[in-house]
Amino acid sequence: MRRQASQWRCSSLWVFGGCSGMVSILANQCSFVTGQRVRRAWQMGELYSSLYSERSRWSLASALWRRFQSRHAGAGKLVAALAGVFMWEEEKIREEELRRSASELQAMEGMKSQNLSRVVPGNVDAGWEIVMEKKNFWLWRRPILNSHLYEYRVLGTYTDITPRQFFNVQLDTEYRKKWDSLVIKLDVVDRDVSTGSEVVYWATHFPYPMYSRDYVYVRRYDVDLENNLMVLVSRAVEHPYVPETTDFVRVRSYQSRMVIRPHKSFDENGFDYLLTYCDDPQTAFPRYCVSWMVSSGMPDFLEKLHAAALRARNQEVGIRDYAGVKTKERLTGDAAHTGAPGQMEYA
């Protein structure tokens, strides 16, 4: 029995030693293969660096990532979360959102000759009530279901600036830092190749005694030559480049839709605009307090925007011509955005 037990222990040790040796060999082999692949990837990167510009490399990387996403949607989300990659395919603003926003203004056309305080915005949505009415400016609100918040809608007209100026001033983040004293930080942190969409980080002062807020949102704009419209849609997203910090209160629920209809052309004075807006500033104030702040703050912001557009025209301030870039894309079929930061045409 002792001899058999000894033989069994020897056999066990031999088997264990053999398995251990196999595992060691396998680990070495995996390490070797991984090392080879890493070196090969580095060599390919060096090759592409010498052959392509930074803009071309960014476009190539984005195309490869979109291809991976389309083939492995579930795995792509997991890899993106682990690697800190923004999922453009999931978060981008789609064509139907732009069309739906444009239809909201089109549904209100022909109503300006009526008493707009008694007309429901869009003539199809229920629950709107007039909050403010003055010359060339109407403000409505309606409660958001299962919430203490309101959604707001503004219909307005300007006759002393062009649609292009008004549109570009809204989009130019560098110029806004100059005319909006509430801005703390405002930067484009990411761009999409296929749509020209941008992810924007915005930190702003809030009225005392509230803490400053910050927003991370994706925005997409379009110039519709056929229907003579300009559209800008924004909504909150999460992005790995700008994680939440203790410096600001992060606003996670936010959306804004602006549609502009020129009276004549994009470069002649006069246009109507429709702004639909809602967000959750995460305050402890009652609904009526938040409503008062938004209702008073929105006309003030729009007037600052109008004044900034006037200054940009009168002082010939160089602002980015987003409308011109999008118009060029429409006419030529070329994508003006590359997915990487770069220079754009200026007005």
mmCIF file of C-alpha atoms in Angstrom:
data_model
loop_
_atom_site.group_PDB
_atom_site.id
_atom_site.type_symbol
_atom_site.label_atom_id
_atom_site.label_comp_id
_atom_site.label_asym_id
_atom_site.label_seq_id
_atom_site.Cartn_x
_atom_site.Cartn_y
_atom_site.Cartn_z
ATOM 1 C CA MET A 1 0.000 0.000 0.000
ATOM 2 C CA ARG A 2 2.802 2.378 0.877
ATOM 3 C CA ARG A 3 4.485 1.607 -2.434
ATOM 4 C CA GLN A 4 1.238 2.239 -4.309
ATOM 5 C CA ALA A 5 0.677 5.508 -2.448
ATOM 6 C CA SER A 6 4.222 6.576 -3.231
ATOM 7 C CA GLN A 7 3.739 5.699 -6.885
ATOM 8 C CA TRP A 8 0.430 7.661 -6.932
ATOM 9 C CA ARG A 9 2.137 10.730 -5.431
ATOM 10 C CA CYS A 10 4.928 10.501 -7.974
ATOM 11 C CA SER A 11 2.405 10.155 -10.781
ATOM 12 C CA SER A 12 0.442 13.119 -9.465
ATOM 13 C CA LEU A 13 3.541 15.240 -9.215
ATOM 14 C CA TRP A 14 4.543 14.238 -12.734
ATOM 15 C CA VAL A 15 1.090 15.087 -14.104
ATOM 16 C CA PHE A 16 0.982 18.382 -12.187
ATOM 17 C CA GLY A 17 4.482 19.212 -13.297
ATOM 18 C CA GLY A 18 3.573 18.393 -16.870
ATOM 19 C CA CYS A 19 0.450 20.574 -16.735
ATOM 20 C CA SER A 20 2.417 23.366 -15.133
ATOM 21 C CA GLY A 21 4.986 23.089 -17.875
ATOM 22 C CA MET A 22 2.298 23.171 -20.549
ATOM 23 C CA VAL A 23 0.688 26.238 -18.974
ATOM 24 C CA SER A 24 4.071 27.933 -18.825
ATOM 25 C CA ILE A 25 4.744 27.148 -22.488
ATOM 26 C CA LEU A 26 1.259 28.373 -23.445
ATOM 27 C CA ALA A 27 1.717 31.611 -21.489
ATOM 28 C CA ASN A 28 5.065 32.245 -23.135
ATOM 29 C CA GLN A 29 3.539 31.591 -26.538
ATOM 30 C CA CYS A 30 0.650 34.020 -25.862
ATOM 31 C CA SER A 31 3.100 36.619 -24.639
ATOM 32 C CA PHE A 32 5.180 36.156 -27.761
ATOM 33 C CA VAL A 33 2.149 36.437 -30.071
ATOM 34 C CA THR A 34 0.849 39.504 -28.221
ATOM 35 C CA GLY A 35 4.241 41.142 -28.410
ATOM 36 C CA GLN A 36 4.450 40.431 -32.118
ATOM 37 C CA ARG A 37 1.022 41.966 -32.713
ATOM 38 C CA VAL A 38 1.818 45.067 -30.669
ATOM 39 C CA ARG A 39 5.077 45.556 -32.585
ATOM 40 C CA ARG A 40 3.269 45.051 -35.883
ATOM 41 C CA ALA A 41 0.573 47.568 -34.931
ATOM 42 C CA TRP A 42 3.270 50.067 -33.941
ATOM 43 C CA GLN A 43 5.061 49.543 -37.244
ATOM 44 C CA MET A 44 1.806 50.069 -39.161
ATOM 45 C CA GLY A 45 1.158 53.228 -37.171
ATOM 46 C CA GLU A 46 4.608 54.532 -38.018
ATOM 47 C CA LEU A 47 4.004 53.716 -41.678
ATOM 48 C CA TYR A 48 0.659 55.539 -41.771
ATOM 49 C CA SER A 49 2.221 58.488 -39.937
ATOM 50 C CA SER A 50 4.744 58.884 -42.702
ATOM 51 C CA LEU A 51 2.200 58.421 -45.502
ATOM 52 C CA TYR A 52 -0.811 60.395 -44.270
ATOM 53 C CA SER A 53 -1.515 63.736 -42.655
ATOM 54 C CA GLU A 54 -3.070 64.003 -39.190
ATOM 55 C CA ARG A 55 -6.473 64.695 -40.720
ATOM 56 C CA SER A 56 -6.270 61.624 -42.963
ATOM 57 C CA ARG A 57 -5.153 59.392 -40.072
ATOM 58 C CA TRP A 58 -8.097 60.576 -37.988
ATOM 59 C CA SER A 59 -10.517 59.811 -40.823
ATOM 60 C CA LEU A 60 -8.985 56.345 -41.298
ATOM 61 C CA ALA A 61 -9.231 55.536 -37.587
ATOM 62 C CA SER A 62 -12.839 56.718 -37.442
ATOM 63 C CA ALA A 63 -13.769 54.606 -40.475
ATOM 64 C CA LEU A 64 -12.191 51.496 -38.955
ATOM 65 C CA TRP A 65 -13.990 52.103 -35.653
ATOM 66 C CA ARG A 66 -17.375 52.523 -37.384
ATOM 67 C CA ARG A 67 -16.795 49.296 -39.289
ATOM 68 C CA PHE A 68 -16.057 47.473 -36.040
ATOM 69 C CA GLN A 69 -19.190 48.958 -34.463
ATOM 70 C CA SER A 70 -21.418 47.828 -37.336
ATOM 71 C CA ARG A 71 -20.150 44.255 -37.186
ATOM 72 C CA HIS A 72 -19.939 43.868 -33.418
ATOM 73 C CA ALA A 73 -22.536 46.204 -31.938
ATOM 74 C CA GLY A 74 -22.757 44.572 -28.507
ATOM 75 C CA ALA A 75 -19.041 44.034 -28.143
ATOM 76 C CA GLY A 76 -18.440 47.545 -29.485
ATOM 77 C CA LYS A 77 -20.341 49.127 -26.613
ATOM 78 C CA LEU A 78 -18.365 47.157 -24.053
ATOM 79 C CA VAL A 79 -15.032 47.930 -25.693
ATOM 80 C CA ALA A 80 -15.986 51.605 -25.989
ATOM 81 C CA ALA A 81 -16.875 51.812 -22.305
ATOM 82 C CA LEU A 82 -13.633 50.138 -21.240
ATOM 83 C CA ALA A 83 -11.477 52.116 -23.644
ATOM 84 C CA GLY A 84 -13.165 55.472 -23.026
ATOM 85 C CA VAL A 85 -14.393 55.836 -26.624
ATOM 86 C CA PHE A 86 -17.465 57.925 -27.533
ATOM 87 C CA MET A 87 -20.071 55.921 -29.455
ATOM 88 C CA TRP A 88 -21.005 58.283 -32.265
ATOM 89 C CA GLU A 89 -23.298 55.777 -33.937
ATOM 90 C CA GLU A 90 -25.384 55.518 -30.777
ATOM 91 C CA GLU A 91 -25.336 59.164 -29.694
ATOM 92 C CA LYS A 92 -25.389 61.124 -32.926
ATOM 93 C CA ILE A 93 -28.319 63.352 -33.867
ATOM 94 C CA ARG A 94 -30.057 61.717 -36.796
ATOM 95 C CA GLU A 95 -31.622 63.121 -39.953
ATOM 96 C CA GLU A 96 -35.160 62.532 -38.725
ATOM 97 C CA GLU A 97 -34.492 64.728 -35.679
ATOM 98 C CA LEU A 98 -33.457 67.585 -37.962
ATOM 99 C CA ARG A 99 -36.522 67.075 -40.166
ATOM 100 C CA ARG A 100 -38.850 66.941 -37.176
ATOM 101 C CA SER A 101 -37.407 70.177 -35.822
ATOM 102 C CA ALA A 102 -37.839 71.884 -39.202
ATOM 103 C CA SER A 103 -41.454 70.751 -39.401
ATOM 104 C CA GLU A 104 -42.204 72.470 -36.074
ATOM 105 C CA LEU A 105 -41.516 75.869 -37.613
ATOM 106 C CA GLN A 106 -43.268 75.013 -40.840
ATOM 107 C CA ALA A 107 -46.381 74.070 -38.841
ATOM 108 C CA MET A 108 -46.472 77.566 -37.315
ATOM 109 C CA GLU A 109 -46.100 79.532 -40.537
ATOM 110 C CA GLY A 110 -49.068 81.599 -41.525
ATOM 111 C CA MET A 111 -50.014 82.131 -37.868
ATOM 112 C CA LYS A 112 -48.194 85.410 -37.287
ATOM 113 C CA SER A 113 -51.159 87.414 -38.537
ATOM 114 C CA GLN A 114 -53.334 85.779 -35.889
ATOM 115 C CA ASN A 115 -53.496 86.326 -32.146
ATOM 116 C CA LEU A 116 -50.656 83.980 -31.204
ATOM 117 C CA SER A 117 -51.482 84.103 -27.507
ATOM 118 C CA ARG A 118 -54.534 81.980 -28.308
ATOM 119 C CA VAL A 119 -52.834 79.645 -30.738
ATOM 120 C CA VAL A 120 -51.192 76.380 -29.715
ATOM 121 C CA PRO A 121 -47.551 76.284 -30.947
ATOM 122 C CA GLY A 122 -47.283 73.943 -33.884
ATOM 123 C CA ASN A 123 -51.096 73.757 -33.936
ATOM 124 C CA VAL A 124 -50.781 70.078 -33.077
ATOM 125 C CA ASP A 125 -49.263 69.920 -29.585
ATOM 126 C CA ALA A 126 -51.458 70.204 -26.499
ATOM 127 C CA GLY A 127 -50.715 71.778 -23.141
ATOM 128 C CA TRP A 128 -48.913 74.966 -24.202
ATOM 129 C CA GLU A 129 -49.685 78.241 -22.404
ATOM 130 C CA ILE A 130 -48.486 81.738 -23.267
ATOM 131 C CA VAL A 131 -45.934 83.194 -20.850
ATOM 132 C CA MET A 132 -44.798 86.359 -22.615
ATOM 133 C CA GLU A 133 -45.944 88.291 -25.652
ATOM 134 C CA LYS A 134 -44.398 91.429 -27.095
ATOM 135 C CA LYS A 135 -43.478 92.799 -30.477
ATOM 136 C CA ASN A 136 -41.971 90.056 -32.634
ATOM 137 C CA PHE A 137 -41.553 87.751 -29.632
ATOM 138 C CA TRP A 138 -43.813 85.042 -28.164
ATOM 139 C CA LEU A 139 -42.891 82.625 -25.370
ATOM 140 C CA TRP A 140 -44.895 79.520 -24.406
ATOM 141 C CA ARG A 141 -44.365 76.756 -21.900
ATOM 142 C CA ARG A 142 -45.900 73.383 -21.111
ATOM 143 C CA PRO A 143 -45.300 70.954 -18.231
ATOM 144 C CA ILE A 144 -43.178 67.880 -18.860
ATOM 145 C CA LEU A 145 -44.985 64.692 -17.865
ATOM 146 C CA ASN A 146 -43.855 63.055 -14.611
ATOM 147 C CA SER A 147 -41.613 66.018 -13.859
ATOM 148 C CA HIS A 148 -41.593 69.362 -12.049
ATOM 149 C CA LEU A 149 -40.105 71.012 -15.149
ATOM 150 C CA TYR A 150 -41.408 72.855 -18.189
ATOM 151 C CA GLU A 151 -40.565 72.780 -21.883
ATOM 152 C CA TYR A 152 -40.339 76.233 -23.496
ATOM 153 C CA ARG A 153 -40.934 77.456 -27.027
ATOM 154 C CA VAL A 154 -40.057 80.858 -28.493
ATOM 155 C CA LEU A 155 -41.196 82.262 -31.823
ATOM 156 C CA GLY A 156 -39.401 85.449 -32.804
ATOM 157 C CA THR A 157 -38.438 87.748 -35.660
ATOM 158 C CA TYR A 158 -35.420 89.926 -36.379
ATOM 159 C CA THR A 159 -35.235 92.393 -39.253
ATOM 160 C CA ASP A 160 -31.827 94.048 -38.786
ATOM 161 C CA ILE A 161 -29.444 91.069 -39.139
ATOM 162 C CA THR A 162 -29.082 88.229 -41.611
ATOM 163 C CA PRO A 163 -29.924 84.580 -40.889
ATOM 164 C CA ARG A 164 -26.314 83.634 -41.596
ATOM 165 C CA GLN A 165 -24.987 86.017 -38.931
ATOM 166 C CA PHE A 166 -27.479 84.803 -36.315
ATOM 167 C CA PHE A 167 -26.759 81.152 -37.131
ATOM 168 C CA ASN A 168 -22.981 81.481 -37.098
ATOM 169 C CA VAL A 169 -22.872 83.451 -33.838
ATOM 170 C CA GLN A 170 -24.758 80.632 -32.090
ATOM 171 C CA LEU A 171 -22.249 78.036 -33.272
ATOM 172 C CA ASP A 172 -18.948 79.878 -32.856
ATOM 173 C CA THR A 173 -17.708 78.859 -29.406
ATOM 174 C CA GLU A 174 -14.680 81.164 -29.464
ATOM 175 C CA TYR A 175 -16.761 84.241 -30.199
ATOM 176 C CA ARG A 176 -19.290 83.344 -27.505
ATOM 177 C CA LYS A 177 -16.533 83.431 -24.895
ATOM 178 C CA LYS A 178 -16.217 87.132 -25.736
ATOM 179 C CA TRP A 179 -19.863 88.227 -25.670
ATOM 180 C CA ASP A 180 -21.372 85.892 -23.033
ATOM 181 C CA SER A 181 -20.073 86.908 -19.592
ATOM 182 C CA LEU A 182 -21.638 83.818 -17.966
ATOM 183 C CA VAL A 183 -19.347 81.406 -19.813
ATOM 184 C CA ILE A 184 -16.660 79.775 -17.680
ATOM 185 C CA LYS A 185 -15.518 77.150 -20.194
ATOM 186 C CA LEU A 186 -16.767 76.420 -23.714
ATOM 187 C CA ASP A 187 -14.942 74.049 -26.046
ATOM 188 C CA VAL A 188 -15.602 71.559 -28.822
ATOM 189 C CA VAL A 189 -14.169 68.275 -27.499
ATOM 190 C CA ASP A 190 -15.014 65.861 -30.323
ATOM 191 C CA ARG A 191 -16.244 65.815 -33.933
ATOM 192 C CA ASP A 192 -17.892 63.222 -36.137
ATOM 193 C CA VAL A 193 -16.614 62.634 -39.657
ATOM 194 C CA SER A 194 -19.815 61.535 -41.338
ATOM 195 C CA THR A 195 -22.262 64.181 -40.098
ATOM 196 C CA GLY A 196 -20.169 67.154 -38.987
ATOM 197 C CA SER A 197 -21.678 66.805 -35.501
ATOM 198 C CA GLU A 198 -19.742 68.118 -32.511
ATOM 199 C CA VAL A 199 -19.609 67.367 -28.804
ATOM 200 C CA VAL A 200 -19.375 70.579 -26.767
ATOM 201 C CA TYR A 201 -18.378 71.110 -23.142
ATOM 202 C CA TRP A 202 -19.963 74.186 -21.563
ATOM 203 C CA ALA A 203 -19.539 75.444 -17.990
ATOM 204 C CA THR A 204 -21.593 78.472 -17.001
ATOM 205 C CA HIS A 205 -22.399 80.652 -14.022
ATOM 206 C CA PHE A 206 -25.861 80.278 -12.488
ATOM 207 C CA PRO A 207 -27.699 82.963 -10.497
ATOM 208 C CA TYR A 208 -26.610 83.294 -6.873
ATOM 209 C CA PRO A 209 -26.814 81.312 -4.603
ATOM 210 C CA MET A 210 -26.726 78.338 -6.999
ATOM 211 C CA TYR A 211 -23.493 76.587 -7.921
ATOM 212 C CA SER A 212 -22.160 76.863 -11.449
ATOM 213 C CA ARG A 213 -23.402 74.215 -13.884
ATOM 214 C CA ASP A 214 -21.723 72.354 -16.701
ATOM 215 C CA TYR A 215 -23.142 70.657 -19.785
ATOM 216 C CA VAL A 216 -21.825 68.071 -22.222
ATOM 217 C CA TYR A 217 -23.936 67.968 -25.351
ATOM 218 C CA VAL A 218 -23.849 66.809 -28.936
ATOM 219 C CA ARG A 219 -24.994 69.279 -31.579
ATOM 220 C CA ARG A 220 -25.724 68.951 -35.263
ATOM 221 C CA TYR A 221 -26.720 71.634 -37.723
ATOM 222 C CA ASP A 222 -27.937 71.758 -41.291
ATOM 223 C CA VAL A 223 -28.646 74.294 -44.018
ATOM 224 C CA ASP A 224 -31.616 73.189 -46.123
ATOM 225 C CA LEU A 225 -31.351 75.018 -49.430
ATOM 226 C CA GLU A 226 -34.491 73.472 -50.909
ATOM 227 C CA ASN A 227 -36.770 74.536 -48.059
ATOM 228 C CA ASN A 228 -34.812 77.705 -47.188
ATOM 229 C CA LEU A 229 -34.200 76.643 -43.572
ATOM 230 C CA MET A 230 -31.366 76.489 -41.037
ATOM 231 C CA VAL A 231 -31.597 73.924 -38.248
ATOM 232 C CA LEU A 232 -29.543 73.434 -35.074
ATOM 233 C CA VAL A 233 -30.302 70.552 -32.666
ATOM 234 C CA SER A 234 -28.474 69.880 -29.372
ATOM 235 C CA ARG A 235 -28.967 67.400 -26.533
ATOM 236 C CA ALA A 236 -27.048 66.183 -23.510
ATOM 237 C CA VAL A 237 -24.688 63.197 -23.747
ATOM 238 C CA GLU A 238 -21.894 61.657 -21.716
ATOM 239 C CA HIS A 239 -18.373 61.746 -23.110
ATOM 240 C CA PRO A 240 -15.192 60.170 -21.720
ATOM 241 C CA TYR A 241 -13.139 63.300 -22.442
ATOM 242 C CA VAL A 242 -15.102 65.352 -19.903
ATOM 243 C CA PRO A 243 -16.022 63.301 -16.825
ATOM 244 C CA GLU A 244 -18.037 64.883 -14.039
ATOM 245 C CA THR A 245 -16.063 66.878 -11.453
ATOM 246 C CA THR A 246 -16.774 68.469 -8.085
ATOM 247 C CA ASP A 247 -16.253 71.953 -9.536
ATOM 248 C CA PHE A 248 -19.675 72.056 -11.211
ATOM 249 C CA VAL A 249 -23.129 70.535 -11.013
ATOM 250 C CA ARG A 250 -23.506 68.407 -14.150
ATOM 251 C CA VAL A 251 -26.764 68.965 -16.079
ATOM 252 C CA ARG A 252 -27.631 65.591 -17.592
ATOM 253 C CA SER A 253 -31.026 66.416 -19.085
ATOM 254 C CA TYR A 254 -30.899 69.096 -21.777
ATOM 255 C CA GLN A 255 -32.143 69.602 -25.313
ATOM 256 C CA SER A 256 -32.500 72.555 -27.646
ATOM 257 C CA ARG A 257 -33.863 72.919 -31.186
ATOM 258 C CA MET A 258 -33.487 76.104 -33.229
ATOM 259 C CA VAL A 259 -35.001 76.559 -36.698
ATOM 260 C CA ILE A 260 -34.462 79.701 -38.789
ATOM 261 C CA ARG A 261 -36.522 80.745 -41.816
ATOM 262 C CA PRO A 262 -35.084 83.656 -43.875
ATOM 263 C CA HIS A 263 -37.599 86.190 -45.171
ATOM 264 C CA LYS A 264 -35.655 86.261 -48.435
ATOM 265 C CA SER A 265 -32.191 84.693 -48.416
ATOM 266 C CA PHE A 266 -29.517 83.642 -45.939
ATOM 267 C CA ASP A 267 -27.564 86.855 -46.582
ATOM 268 C CA GLU A 268 -30.364 89.445 -46.485
ATOM 269 C CA ASN A 269 -31.726 91.012 -43.325
ATOM 270 C CA GLY A 270 -34.867 89.474 -41.858
ATOM 271 C CA PHE A 271 -35.902 86.037 -40.611
ATOM 272 C CA ASP A 272 -38.191 84.152 -38.245
ATOM 273 C CA TYR A 273 -36.896 81.645 -35.724
ATOM 274 C CA LEU A 274 -38.390 78.978 -33.490
ATOM 275 C CA LEU A 275 -36.518 77.838 -30.366
ATOM 276 C CA THR A 276 -37.713 74.840 -28.330
ATOM 277 C CA TYR A 277 -35.782 74.253 -25.119
ATOM 278 C CA CYS A 278 -35.799 72.271 -21.883
ATOM 279 C CA ASP A 279 -33.269 71.193 -19.279
ATOM 280 C CA ASP A 280 -33.098 70.035 -15.674
ATOM 281 C CA PRO A 281 -30.824 72.422 -13.733
ATOM 282 C CA GLN A 282 -31.057 70.115 -10.672
ATOM 283 C CA THR A 283 -32.158 72.737 -8.199
ATOM 284 C CA ALA A 284 -34.214 72.405 -5.032
ATOM 285 C CA PHE A 285 -36.324 75.421 -5.962
ATOM 286 C CA PRO A 286 -40.062 74.985 -6.642
ATOM 287 C CA ARG A 287 -41.295 74.732 -10.212
ATOM 288 C CA TYR A 288 -42.551 78.325 -10.325
ATOM 289 C CA CYS A 289 -39.107 79.645 -9.294
ATOM 290 C CA VAL A 290 -37.324 77.666 -12.007
ATOM 291 C CA SER A 291 -39.991 78.710 -14.506
ATOM 292 C CA TRP A 292 -39.502 82.373 -13.597
ATOM 293 C CA MET A 293 -35.717 82.110 -14.015
ATOM 294 C CA VAL A 294 -36.004 80.464 -17.430
ATOM 295 C CA SER A 295 -38.830 82.717 -18.615
ATOM 296 C CA SER A 296 -36.855 85.840 -17.728
ATOM 297 C CA GLY A 297 -33.471 84.482 -18.717
ATOM 298 C CA MET A 298 -34.388 83.222 -22.191
ATOM 299 C CA PRO A 299 -35.422 86.608 -23.654
ATOM 300 C CA ASP A 300 -32.298 88.132 -22.105
ATOM 301 C CA PHE A 301 -30.069 85.489 -23.708
ATOM 302 C CA LEU A 302 -31.709 85.890 -27.111
ATOM 303 C CA GLU A 303 -31.234 89.651 -26.956
ATOM 304 C CA LYS A 304 -27.542 89.148 -26.104
ATOM 305 C CA LEU A 305 -27.295 86.771 -29.055
ATOM 306 C CA HIS A 306 -28.926 89.370 -31.294
ATOM 307 C CA ALA A 307 -26.567 92.098 -30.049
ATOM 308 C CA ALA A 308 -23.558 89.825 -30.606
ATOM 309 C CA ALA A 309 -24.662 89.217 -34.201
ATOM 310 C CA LEU A 310 -24.986 92.973 -34.726
ATOM 311 C CA ARG A 311 -21.480 93.567 -33.339
ATOM 312 C CA ALA A 312 -20.076 90.811 -35.503
ATOM 313 C CA ARG A 313 -21.478 92.549 -38.564
ATOM 314 C CA ASN A 314 -20.682 96.151 -37.653
ATOM 315 C CA GLN A 315 -17.165 95.428 -36.357
ATOM 316 C CA GLU A 316 -16.501 92.772 -38.991
ATOM 317 C CA VAL A 317 -15.535 90.256 -36.331
ATOM 318 C CA GLY A 318 -14.119 87.091 -37.871
ATOM 319 C CA ILE A 319 -16.491 84.274 -36.968
ATOM 320 C CA ARG A 320 -16.656 80.827 -38.450
ATOM 321 C CA ASP A 321 -19.013 80.512 -41.379
ATOM 322 C CA TYR A 322 -20.763 77.291 -40.397
ATOM 323 C CA ALA A 323 -23.608 78.047 -42.793
ATOM 324 C CA GLY A 324 -21.167 78.456 -45.671
ATOM 325 C CA VAL A 325 -19.423 75.169 -44.903
ATOM 326 C CA LYS A 326 -22.711 73.274 -44.769
ATOM 327 C CA THR A 327 -23.921 74.954 -47.967
ATOM 328 C CA LYS A 328 -20.722 73.896 -49.715
ATOM 329 C CA GLU A 329 -21.284 70.322 -48.591
ATOM 330 C CA ARG A 330 -24.794 70.412 -50.003
ATOM 331 C CA LEU A 331 -23.646 71.747 -53.359
ATOM 332 C CA THR A 332 -20.539 69.595 -53.819
ATOM 333 C CA GLY A 333 -21.398 66.495 -51.809
ATOM 334 C CA ASP A 334 -18.098 66.735 -49.928
ATOM 335 C CA ALA A 335 -17.786 66.347 -46.166
ATOM 336 C CA ALA A 336 -16.225 69.491 -44.804
ATOM 337 C CA HIS A 337 -15.601 68.024 -41.353
ATOM 338 C CA THR A 338 -12.898 65.467 -40.899
ATOM 339 C CA GLY A 339 -13.455 64.318 -37.339
ATOM 340 C CA ALA A 340 -10.320 66.121 -36.180
ATOM 341 C CA PRO A 341 -9.925 69.750 -35.167
ATOM 342 C CA GLY A 342 -9.048 71.915 -38.127
ATOM 343 C CA GLN A 343 -9.532 75.300 -39.722
ATOM 344 C CA MET A 344 -12.882 76.310 -41.130
ATOM 345 C CA GLU A 345 -13.933 79.076 -43.461
ATOM 346 C CA TYR A 346 -14.642 82.454 -41.902
ATOM 347 C CA ALA A 347 -17.329 84.981 -42.632
#
